[in-house]
mmCIF file of C-alpha atoms in Angstrom:
data_model
loop_
_atom_site.group_PDB
_atom_site.id
_atom_site.type_symbol
_atom_site.label_atom_id
_atom_site.label_comp_id
_atom_site.label_asym_id
_atom_site.label_seq_id
_atom_site.Cartn_x
_atom_site.Cartn_y
_atom_site.Cartn_z
ATOM 1 C CA MET A 1 319.547 244.586 78.110
ATOM 2 C CA LYS A 2 319.740 241.341 76.197
ATOM 3 C CA LYS A 3 318.034 241.164 72.835
ATOM 4 C CA GLN A 4 314.870 239.072 72.905
ATOM 5 C CA LEU A 5 313.065 236.756 70.545
ATOM 6 C CA VAL A 6 310.458 238.552 68.464
ATOM 7 C CA ALA A 7 307.715 236.258 67.169
ATOM 8 C CA SER A 8 304.879 237.600 65.092
ATOM 9 C CA SER A 9 301.922 235.237 65.334
ATOM 10 C CA VAL A 10 300.856 231.621 65.669
ATOM 11 C CA LEU A 11 302.617 230.844 62.401
ATOM 12 C CA PHE A 12 305.639 232.793 63.567
ATOM 13 C CA GLY A 13 308.293 230.571 62.017
ATOM 14 C CA ILE A 14 306.965 229.952 58.554
ATOM 15 C CA PHE A 15 308.619 232.900 56.842
ATOM 16 C CA LEU A 16 311.882 232.311 58.667
ATOM 17 C CA VAL A 17 312.621 228.639 58.251
ATOM 18 C CA SER A 18 311.876 226.810 55.028
ATOM 19 C CA GLY A 19 311.181 223.490 56.672
ATOM 20 C CA THR A 20 308.416 220.928 56.875
ATOM 21 C CA TYR A 21 304.947 221.661 58.263
ATOM 22 C CA TYR A 22 302.470 219.326 59.883
ATOM 23 C CA SER A 23 299.121 219.225 61.580
ATOM 24 C CA CYS A 24 298.865 216.765 64.449
ATOM 25 C CA SER A 25 296.361 214.742 62.427
ATOM 26 C CA ASN A 26 298.183 214.852 59.063
ATOM 27 C CA LYS A 27 301.296 213.375 57.504
ATOM 28 C CA GLU A 28 304.267 215.401 56.355
ATOM 29 C CA SER A 29 303.913 217.775 53.450
ATOM 30 C CA GLY A 30 307.502 217.790 52.223
ATOM 31 C CA GLY A 31 310.354 220.267 52.620
ATOM 32 C CA ASP A 32 314.025 220.560 53.357
ATOM 33 C CA PRO A 33 314.987 217.885 55.938
ATOM 34 C CA GLU A 34 317.942 219.946 57.200
ATOM 35 C CA ASN A 35 315.592 222.616 58.563
ATOM 36 C CA MET A 36 312.958 222.436 61.256
ATOM 37 C CA ALA A 37 309.645 220.611 61.194
ATOM 38 C CA TRP A 38 306.722 222.710 62.465
ATOM 39 C CA ILE A 39 303.765 220.931 64.029
ATOM 40 C CA ILE A 40 300.461 222.713 64.650
ATOM 41 C CA CYS A 41 298.291 220.810 67.115
ATOM 42 C CA THR A 42 294.666 220.699 65.972
ATOM 43 C CA ASP A 43 293.495 217.947 68.357
ATOM 44 C CA ASN A 44 294.244 218.430 72.064
ATOM 45 C CA SER A 45 291.799 215.837 73.367
ATOM 46 C CA LEU A 46 293.126 213.777 76.284
ATOM 47 C CA ASP A 47 294.860 210.477 75.539
ATOM 48 C CA THR A 48 297.254 208.709 77.927
ATOM 49 C CA THR A 49 299.047 206.647 75.270
ATOM 50 C CA THR A 50 302.826 206.279 75.595
ATOM 51 C CA TYR A 51 304.778 206.345 72.330
ATOM 52 C CA TYR A 52 308.383 205.221 71.824
ATOM 53 C CA VAL A 53 311.039 206.574 69.464
ATOM 54 C CA SER A 54 314.203 204.697 68.504
ATOM 55 C CA VAL A 55 316.981 205.255 65.994
ATOM 56 C CA ASN A 56 316.241 201.675 64.920
ATOM 57 C CA GLY A 57 312.487 202.249 64.661
ATOM 58 C CA ASN A 58 310.175 202.794 61.719
ATOM 59 C CA ASP A 59 307.625 205.559 61.287
ATOM 60 C CA GLY A 60 305.229 202.972 59.883
ATOM 61 C CA ASN A 61 305.134 201.207 63.254
ATOM 62 C CA SER A 62 302.500 201.724 65.933
ATOM 63 C CA GLY A 63 305.057 203.381 68.231
ATOM 64 C CA MET A 64 303.476 201.788 71.289
ATOM 65 C CA SER A 65 306.435 199.720 72.514
ATOM 66 C CA PRO A 66 310.228 199.794 72.222
ATOM 67 C CA ALA A 67 309.980 196.922 69.738
ATOM 68 C CA THR A 68 307.491 198.834 67.571
ATOM 69 C CA ALA A 69 308.988 202.311 68.055
ATOM 70 C CA PHE A 70 308.770 205.187 65.626
ATOM 71 C CA LYS A 71 312.018 206.288 64.043
ATOM 72 C CA SER A 72 311.472 210.047 64.207
ATOM 73 C CA LEU A 73 310.440 212.477 66.902
ATOM 74 C CA VAL A 74 308.333 214.270 64.321
ATOM 75 C CA ARG A 75 306.162 211.190 63.884
ATOM 76 C CA ALA A 76 305.661 210.937 67.638
ATOM 77 C CA PHE A 77 304.683 214.596 67.953
ATOM 78 C CA THR A 78 302.052 214.237 65.234
ATOM 79 C CA VAL A 79 300.134 211.670 67.314
ATOM 80 C CA ILE A 80 300.815 212.643 70.940
ATOM 81 C CA ARG A 81 297.942 214.144 72.935
ATOM 82 C CA PRO A 82 297.673 215.762 76.381
ATOM 83 C CA GLY A 83 298.124 213.082 79.019
ATOM 84 C CA GLY A 84 300.487 211.122 76.779
ATOM 85 C CA THR A 85 304.225 210.470 76.912
ATOM 86 C CA ILE A 86 306.961 210.297 74.287
ATOM 87 C CA ARG A 87 309.821 208.059 75.427
ATOM 88 C CA ILE A 88 313.000 208.471 73.402
ATOM 89 C CA LEU A 89 315.463 205.602 73.465
ATOM 90 C CA PRO A 90 319.238 206.267 73.465
ATOM 91 C CA GLY A 91 320.837 207.332 70.212
ATOM 92 C CA THR A 92 321.469 210.516 68.242
ATOM 93 C CA TYR A 93 318.587 212.312 66.543
ATOM 94 C CA ASN A 94 319.431 215.037 64.020
ATOM 95 C CA THR A 95 316.199 216.987 64.141
ATOM 96 C CA GLY A 96 314.674 220.343 64.975
ATOM 97 C CA ILE A 97 311.004 220.663 65.893
ATOM 98 C CA GLY A 98 308.656 223.611 66.395
ATOM 99 C CA LEU A 99 305.390 222.976 68.255
ATOM 100 C CA GLN A 100 302.449 225.366 68.105
ATOM 101 C CA LEU A 101 299.280 225.368 70.237
ATOM 102 C CA CYS A 102 299.965 221.944 71.736
ATOM 103 C CA GLY A 103 298.831 220.780 75.170
ATOM 104 C CA ASP A 104 295.989 221.235 77.639
ATOM 105 C CA PRO A 105 295.884 222.338 81.297
ATOM 106 C CA ALA A 106 294.089 219.122 82.259
ATOM 107 C CA ALA A 107 297.037 216.768 81.643
ATOM 108 C CA PRO A 108 300.710 217.165 80.665
ATOM 109 C CA ILE A 109 302.508 216.005 77.569
ATOM 110 C CA THR A 110 305.764 214.397 78.723
ATOM 111 C CA VAL A 111 308.846 214.054 76.503
ATOM 112 C CA GLU A 112 311.647 212.085 78.140
ATOM 113 C CA GLY A 113 314.727 210.033 77.574
ATOM 114 C CA TYR A 114 314.085 206.351 78.288
ATOM 115 C CA GLN A 115 316.590 203.649 79.266
ATOM 116 C CA GLY A 116 319.395 206.191 78.920
ATOM 117 C CA VAL A 117 319.946 209.707 77.610
ATOM 118 C CA PRO A 118 319.172 210.339 73.936
ATOM 119 C CA VAL A 119 320.973 213.124 72.081
ATOM 120 C CA LEU A 120 319.255 215.774 69.985
ATOM 121 C CA ASP A 121 321.988 217.106 67.705
ATOM 122 C CA GLY A 122 321.590 220.089 65.392
ATOM 123 C CA GLN A 123 324.910 219.415 63.631
ATOM 124 C CA ASN A 124 325.644 223.169 63.737
ATOM 125 C CA SER A 125 323.091 223.652 60.951
ATOM 126 C CA ILE A 126 319.596 223.371 62.486
ATOM 127 C CA ALA A 127 318.417 226.518 64.264
ATOM 128 C CA ILE A 128 316.568 225.108 67.308
ATOM 129 C CA GLY A 129 316.256 221.700 68.923
ATOM 130 C CA ILE A 130 312.710 222.032 70.296
ATOM 131 C CA PHE A 131 310.681 225.237 70.348
ATOM 132 C CA CYS A 132 307.141 225.556 71.745
ATOM 133 C CA GLU A 133 304.886 228.511 70.912
ATOM 134 C CA GLY A 134 301.510 228.922 72.573
ATOM 135 C CA CYS A 135 301.758 225.490 74.199
ATOM 136 C CA LYS A 136 300.506 224.366 77.622
ATOM 137 C CA ASN A 137 301.444 221.821 80.261
ATOM 138 C CA MET A 138 304.569 220.135 78.890
ATOM 139 C CA ILE A 139 307.444 218.292 80.552
ATOM 140 C CA PHE A 140 310.888 217.817 78.977
ATOM 141 C CA ARG A 141 313.408 215.718 80.890
ATOM 142 C CA ASN A 142 316.417 213.455 80.601
ATOM 143 C CA LEU A 143 317.664 214.701 77.224
ATOM 144 C CA LYS A 144 320.974 215.933 75.823
ATOM 145 C CA ILE A 145 320.562 218.857 73.419
ATOM 146 C CA GLN A 146 323.554 220.097 71.463
ATOM 147 C CA TYR A 147 324.921 221.931 68.419
ATOM 148 C CA TYR A 148 321.890 224.019 67.432
ATOM 149 C CA THR A 149 322.831 227.339 65.872
ATOM 150 C CA ASP A 150 320.335 229.514 67.803
ATOM 151 C CA ILE A 151 318.614 227.836 70.788
ATOM 152 C CA GLY A 152 318.830 224.410 72.354
ATOM 153 C CA ILE A 153 315.267 224.296 73.725
ATOM 154 C CA GLY A 154 312.751 227.071 74.274
ATOM 155 C CA VAL A 155 309.190 228.240 74.805
ATOM 156 C CA GLU A 156 307.298 231.428 74.021
ATOM 157 C CA ASN A 157 303.782 232.339 75.185
ATOM 158 C CA GLY A 158 303.608 229.067 77.091
ATOM 159 C CA ASN A 159 301.973 228.045 80.350
ATOM 160 C CA THR A 160 303.028 225.322 82.790
ATOM 161 C CA PHE A 161 306.366 223.901 81.624
ATOM 162 C CA LEU A 162 308.980 221.798 83.374
ATOM 163 C CA PHE A 163 312.533 221.500 82.017
ATOM 164 C CA SER A 164 314.511 219.050 84.160
ATOM 165 C CA ASN A 165 317.598 216.883 83.945
ATOM 166 C CA LEU A 166 318.596 218.299 80.586
ATOM 167 C CA GLU A 167 322.179 218.626 79.390
ATOM 168 C CA VAL A 168 322.215 221.613 77.045
ATOM 169 C CA LEU A 169 325.537 222.429 75.429
ATOM 170 C CA GLU A 170 327.274 224.068 72.475
ATOM 171 C CA ASN A 171 324.197 225.910 71.178
ATOM 172 C CA GLY A 172 323.827 229.430 69.817
ATOM 173 C CA HIS A 173 327.246 229.642 68.186
ATOM 174 C CA ALA A 174 326.052 231.031 64.823
ATOM 175 C CA VAL A 175 322.554 232.531 64.916
ATOM 176 C CA GLN A 176 320.509 232.047 61.738
ATOM 177 C CA LEU A 177 317.158 233.554 62.785
ATOM 178 C CA THR A 178 318.373 237.141 62.697
ATOM 179 C CA ASP A 179 314.840 238.612 62.610
ATOM 180 C CA TRP A 180 314.185 237.042 66.023
ATOM 181 C CA GLU A 181 316.904 239.200 67.625
ATOM 182 C CA LEU A 182 318.580 236.240 69.302
ATOM 183 C CA GLU A 183 322.109 236.118 70.657
ATOM 184 C CA GLY A 184 322.434 232.364 71.188
ATOM 185 C CA TYR A 185 320.912 230.510 74.146
ATOM 186 C CA GLY A 186 320.852 227.109 75.788
ATOM 187 C CA ILE A 187 317.398 227.233 77.414
ATOM 188 C CA HIS A 188 315.178 230.153 76.390
ATOM 189 C CA VAL A 189 311.786 231.131 77.883
ATOM 190 C CA ASP A 190 309.849 234.321 77.202
ATOM 191 C CA TYR A 191 306.352 235.712 77.752
ATOM 192 C CA SER A 192 305.320 232.575 79.636
ATOM 193 C CA GLU A 193 303.820 231.620 83.005
ATOM 194 C CA ASN A 194 304.291 228.852 85.560
ATOM 195 C CA ILE A 195 307.735 227.711 84.463
ATOM 196 C CA GLU A 196 310.138 225.395 86.292
ATOM 197 C CA ILE A 197 313.761 225.004 85.174
ATOM 198 C CA ARG A 198 315.350 222.458 87.509
ATOM 199 C CA ASN A 199 318.421 220.249 87.743
ATOM 200 C CA ASN A 200 319.831 221.053 84.310
ATOM 201 C CA THR A 201 323.454 221.265 83.186
ATOM 202 C CA VAL A 202 323.926 224.090 80.697
ATOM 203 C CA TYR A 203 327.314 224.985 79.233
ATOM 204 C CA ARG A 204 329.230 226.382 76.280
ATOM 205 C CA ASN A 205 326.234 228.217 74.785
ATOM 206 C CA GLY A 206 326.469 231.592 73.040
ATOM 207 C CA PRO A 207 328.010 233.188 69.946
ATOM 208 C CA GLU A 208 331.300 231.785 68.726
ATOM 209 C CA PRO A 209 332.943 233.664 67.203
ATOM 210 C CA GLN A 210 331.610 236.807 68.837
ATOM 211 C CA ILE A 211 330.545 239.422 66.291
ATOM 212 C CA PHE A 212 330.331 243.114 67.222
ATOM 213 C CA PRO A 213 327.838 244.549 68.031
ATOM 214 C CA ASN A 214 324.888 242.133 67.832
ATOM 215 C CA TYR A 215 326.395 238.773 68.714
ATOM 216 C CA LEU A 216 328.588 239.286 71.745
ATOM 217 C CA MET A 217 326.862 237.609 74.681
ATOM 218 C CA GLY A 218 324.519 234.633 74.700
ATOM 219 C CA THR A 219 323.054 233.044 77.830
ATOM 220 C CA GLY A 220 322.921 229.589 79.331
ATOM 221 C CA ILE A 221 319.398 230.028 80.777
ATOM 222 C CA ASN A 222 317.677 233.045 79.220
ATOM 223 C CA THR A 223 314.289 234.239 80.569
ATOM 224 C CA PHE A 224 312.318 237.363 79.652
ATOM 225 C CA GLY A 225 308.837 238.724 80.357
ATOM 226 C CA ASN A 226 307.647 235.767 82.447
ATOM 227 C CA LYS A 227 305.486 235.226 85.542
ATOM 228 C CA ASN A 228 305.764 232.640 88.291
ATOM 229 C CA VAL A 229 309.121 231.037 87.502
ATOM 230 C CA VAL A 230 311.450 228.768 89.484
ATOM 231 C CA ILE A 231 315.065 228.338 88.314
ATOM 232 C CA ALA A 232 316.667 225.927 90.765
ATOM 233 C CA ASP A 233 319.552 223.496 91.197
ATOM 234 C CA ASN A 234 321.061 224.099 87.768
ATOM 235 C CA GLU A 235 324.705 224.254 86.738
ATOM 236 C CA SER A 236 325.451 226.917 84.121
ATOM 237 C CA TYR A 237 329.075 227.391 83.148
ATOM 238 C CA ARG A 238 331.567 228.351 80.444
ATOM 239 C CA ASN A 239 328.896 230.055 78.371
ATOM 240 C CA ILE A 240 329.829 232.874 76.027
ATOM 241 C CA GLY A 241 327.652 235.256 78.001
ATOM 242 C CA GLY A 242 325.642 234.956 81.191
ATOM 243 C CA GLY A 243 324.765 231.927 83.232
ATOM 244 C CA ILE A 244 321.175 232.982 84.028
ATOM 245 C CA LEU A 245 319.207 236.048 82.885
ATOM 246 C CA VAL A 246 315.933 237.125 84.535
ATOM 247 C CA GLU A 247 314.565 240.163 82.730
ATOM 248 C CA ASP A 248 311.225 241.969 83.100
ATOM 249 C CA SER A 249 309.755 239.041 85.022
ATOM 250 C CA TYR A 250 307.505 238.745 88.074
ATOM 251 C CA ASP A 251 307.319 236.334 91.004
ATOM 252 C CA VAL A 252 310.556 234.508 90.295
ATOM 253 C CA ILE A 253 312.780 232.340 92.499
ATOM 254 C CA VAL A 254 316.384 231.644 91.478
ATOM 255 C CA GLU A 255 317.974 229.313 94.004
ATOM 256 C CA ARG A 256 320.781 226.813 94.597
ATOM 257 C CA ASN A 257 322.352 227.232 91.177
ATOM 258 C CA ASN A 258 326.071 226.849 90.505
ATOM 259 C CA ILE A 259 327.245 229.525 88.060
ATOM 260 C CA TYR A 260 330.897 229.646 87.072
ATOM 261 C CA GLU A 261 333.556 230.354 84.434
ATOM 262 C CA ASN A 262 331.210 232.267 82.127
ATOM 263 C CA ASP A 263 332.727 234.859 79.776
ATOM 264 C CA LEU A 264 330.826 238.064 80.594
ATOM 265 C CA ASP A 265 333.127 240.596 78.969
ATOM 266 C CA ALA A 266 331.268 242.823 76.489
ATOM 267 C CA THR A 267 333.391 245.881 77.223
ATOM 268 C CA VAL A 268 334.147 246.216 73.512
ATOM 269 C CA ASP A 269 330.540 247.501 73.461
ATOM 270 C CA GLU A 270 330.871 249.166 76.904
ATOM 271 C CA TRP A 271 328.819 246.751 79.026
ATOM 272 C CA TRP A 272 329.105 243.629 81.147
ATOM 273 C CA ASP A 273 326.962 240.539 81.238
ATOM 274 C CA GLY A 274 326.361 238.864 84.611
ATOM 275 C CA GLY A 275 326.744 235.381 86.052
ATOM 276 C CA ILE A 276 323.180 235.930 87.247
ATOM 277 C CA TRP A 277 321.682 239.102 85.761
ATOM 278 C CA LEU A 278 318.428 240.572 87.087
ATOM 279 C CA ASP A 279 316.837 243.506 85.254
ATOM 280 C CA GLY A 280 313.329 244.929 85.595
ATOM 281 C CA GLY A 281 310.278 243.102 86.857
ATOM 282 C CA GLU A 282 309.205 242.704 90.474
ATOM 283 C CA ASN A 283 309.220 240.240 93.382
ATOM 284 C CA VAL A 284 312.325 238.276 92.432
ATOM 285 C CA THR A 285 314.239 236.240 95.006
ATOM 286 C CA ILE A 286 317.817 235.145 94.299
ATOM 287 C CA ARG A 287 319.121 232.942 97.095
ATOM 288 C CA ASP A 288 321.621 230.244 98.000
ATOM 289 C CA ASN A 289 323.484 230.416 94.689
ATOM 290 C CA ASN A 290 327.208 229.771 94.271
ATOM 291 C CA ILE A 291 328.594 232.206 91.687
ATOM 292 C CA HIS A 292 332.333 232.035 91.172
ATOM 293 C CA ASP A 293 335.244 232.364 88.756
ATOM 294 C CA ASN A 294 333.311 234.357 86.162
ATOM 295 C CA ILE A 295 334.999 236.808 83.791
ATOM 296 C CA GLY A 296 332.901 239.779 84.903
ATOM 297 C CA PRO A 297 330.254 240.406 87.595
ATOM 298 C CA GLY A 298 329.130 237.370 89.529
ATOM 299 C CA MET A 299 325.757 239.036 90.027
ATOM 300 C CA GLU A 300 324.340 241.993 88.113
ATOM 301 C CA VAL A 301 321.211 243.918 89.161
ATOM 302 C CA SER A 302 320.020 246.741 86.934
ATOM 303 C CA ASN A 303 317.141 249.016 86.024
ATOM 304 C CA GLU A 304 317.968 249.779 82.437
ATOM 305 C CA ASP A 305 314.527 251.043 81.423
ATOM 306 C CA ASN A 306 313.860 253.099 84.573
ATOM 307 C CA GLN A 307 310.993 250.883 85.709
ATOM 308 C CA TRP A 308 309.164 251.017 89.033
ATOM 309 C CA ILE A 309 310.848 248.115 90.803
ATOM 310 C CA GLN A 310 310.336 246.594 94.218
ATOM 311 C CA GLY A 311 310.657 243.265 95.924
ATOM 312 C CA TYR A 312 314.146 242.103 94.936
ATOM 313 C CA ILE A 313 315.576 239.799 97.615
ATOM 314 C CA LEU A 314 319.236 238.737 97.442
ATOM 315 C CA GLU A 315 319.927 236.216 100.190
ATOM 316 C CA ASN A 316 322.719 233.804 101.145
ATOM 317 C CA ASN A 317 324.482 233.982 97.794
ATOM 318 C CA LYS A 318 328.225 233.395 97.485
ATOM 319 C CA CYS A 319 329.885 235.554 94.824
ATOM 320 C CA ASN A 320 333.614 234.938 94.986
ATOM 321 C CA ASN A 321 336.629 234.994 92.686
ATOM 322 C CA ASN A 322 334.824 236.837 89.896
ATOM 323 C CA TYR A 323 336.035 240.133 88.430
ATOM 324 C CA TYR A 324 333.247 241.830 90.432
ATOM 325 C CA GLY A 325 331.136 240.352 93.213
ATOM 326 C CA ILE A 326 327.995 242.344 92.383
ATOM 327 C CA TYR A 327 327.379 245.147 89.892
ATOM 328 C CA ILE A 328 324.335 247.372 90.543
ATOM 329 C CA TRP A 329 323.333 250.147 88.152
ATOM 330 C CA GLY A 330 320.434 252.235 86.912
ATOM 331 C CA PHE A 331 318.868 253.025 90.301
ATOM 332 C CA GLY A 332 320.147 256.611 90.565
ATOM 333 C CA THR A 333 322.431 255.971 93.546
ATOM 334 C CA THR A 334 326.038 255.093 94.341
ATOM 335 C CA THR A 335 324.961 253.151 97.444
ATOM 336 C CA TRP A 336 322.624 250.226 97.900
ATOM 337 C CA PRO A 337 319.080 251.138 96.745
ATOM 338 C CA ASP A 338 316.282 251.350 99.299
ATOM 339 C CA THR A 339 315.347 248.045 100.928
ATOM 340 C CA ALA A 340 311.908 248.243 99.322
ATOM 341 C CA ILE A 341 313.789 247.776 96.055
ATOM 342 C CA ILE A 342 316.642 245.429 97.039
ATOM 343 C CA GLN A 343 317.104 243.513 100.273
ATOM 344 C CA ASN A 344 320.718 242.435 100.789
ATOM 345 C CA ILE A 345 320.623 239.564 103.292
ATOM 346 C CA ASN A 346 323.703 237.594 104.348
ATOM 347 C CA ASN A 347 325.414 237.562 100.954
ATOM 348 C CA ASP A 348 329.148 236.983 100.536
ATOM 349 C CA PHE A 349 330.597 239.378 97.959
ATOM 350 C CA THR A 350 334.276 238.916 98.845
ATOM 351 C CA GLY A 351 337.487 237.818 97.216
ATOM 352 C CA ASN A 352 336.764 239.210 93.762
ATOM 353 C CA SER A 353 339.679 240.414 91.677
ATOM 354 C CA VAL A 354 338.607 243.952 90.666
ATOM 355 C CA GLN A 355 335.888 245.022 93.110
ATOM 356 C CA ASP A 356 333.495 243.248 95.449
ATOM 357 C CA VAL A 357 330.557 245.676 95.297
ATOM 358 C CA TRP A 358 330.288 248.085 92.356
ATOM 359 C CA ILE A 359 327.337 250.501 92.317
ATOM 360 C CA HIS A 360 326.821 253.408 89.963
ATOM 361 C CA PRO A 361 323.763 255.480 89.044
#
């Protein structure tokens, strides 16, 4: 089982990152600019204002047009309200932001690249690009997120999120937040509901160098303990670890993803990661994915904690030219588990170099 983020409370990050802290109605209170800025939303009243951010802007501006843009994302997040939009103009932004208790079910907060694709760059020193804790109804799209030591973008205890058209690369190489039990992720979602992860390109995320035993395998798209999730039409490749993890989650669809050339070899610690790894939970459908050329199992399905599992559907997946086509373990059988647990429908597990179907108790 992958290690998961462990957050303690609403102010989960304060004792971990000595950064800058804000309320959505206050100005900055000082701190180390190389670390993350944490914003606690105290006003979630609806407001449809669109704010602009530009590398050539000024935080003293109104932010309400490209010509009067803010300079920093932090400034924009201190004024945005549910129903509003932050449009980020092209350029490179060296920032890391934590959001707490932001958003409202009535209207989304949208954060998007505008007139091109802006780059959020952690310079291999900032822990996380954007992290949302206890937030609701947010959209992140058309951004490039790179070189954060722990996570590119993530959410915990959230509800109703869309991550789309993101390019998330070279994150998680040197985890700093060791108390969070991370292993290095591109997109990370845990303990959340109503999540969509669509049309993203996620690559080269995970620990580098790998350090035995705690920092061996990261994940491109890492999800844990969630409900009602769609992971669709993504490309996840060349990660140091898995392409997609779905662990202890319910009512999930993983479809039409292209997963390839991920390094899944953790045999130094006597385990394998998976191109797509499913463990625990219930009612998960994995269909129409192309999983190929991975160093390890193209697909991995396990029951590590001996849970009561049913409703896994594996359908129309192509798992070819991996070390293993599919690796199934923890179900107490050397043959396919009962169809109430796993339905194997029209999958292609052929042409793999070591074994096409590997099942052990």
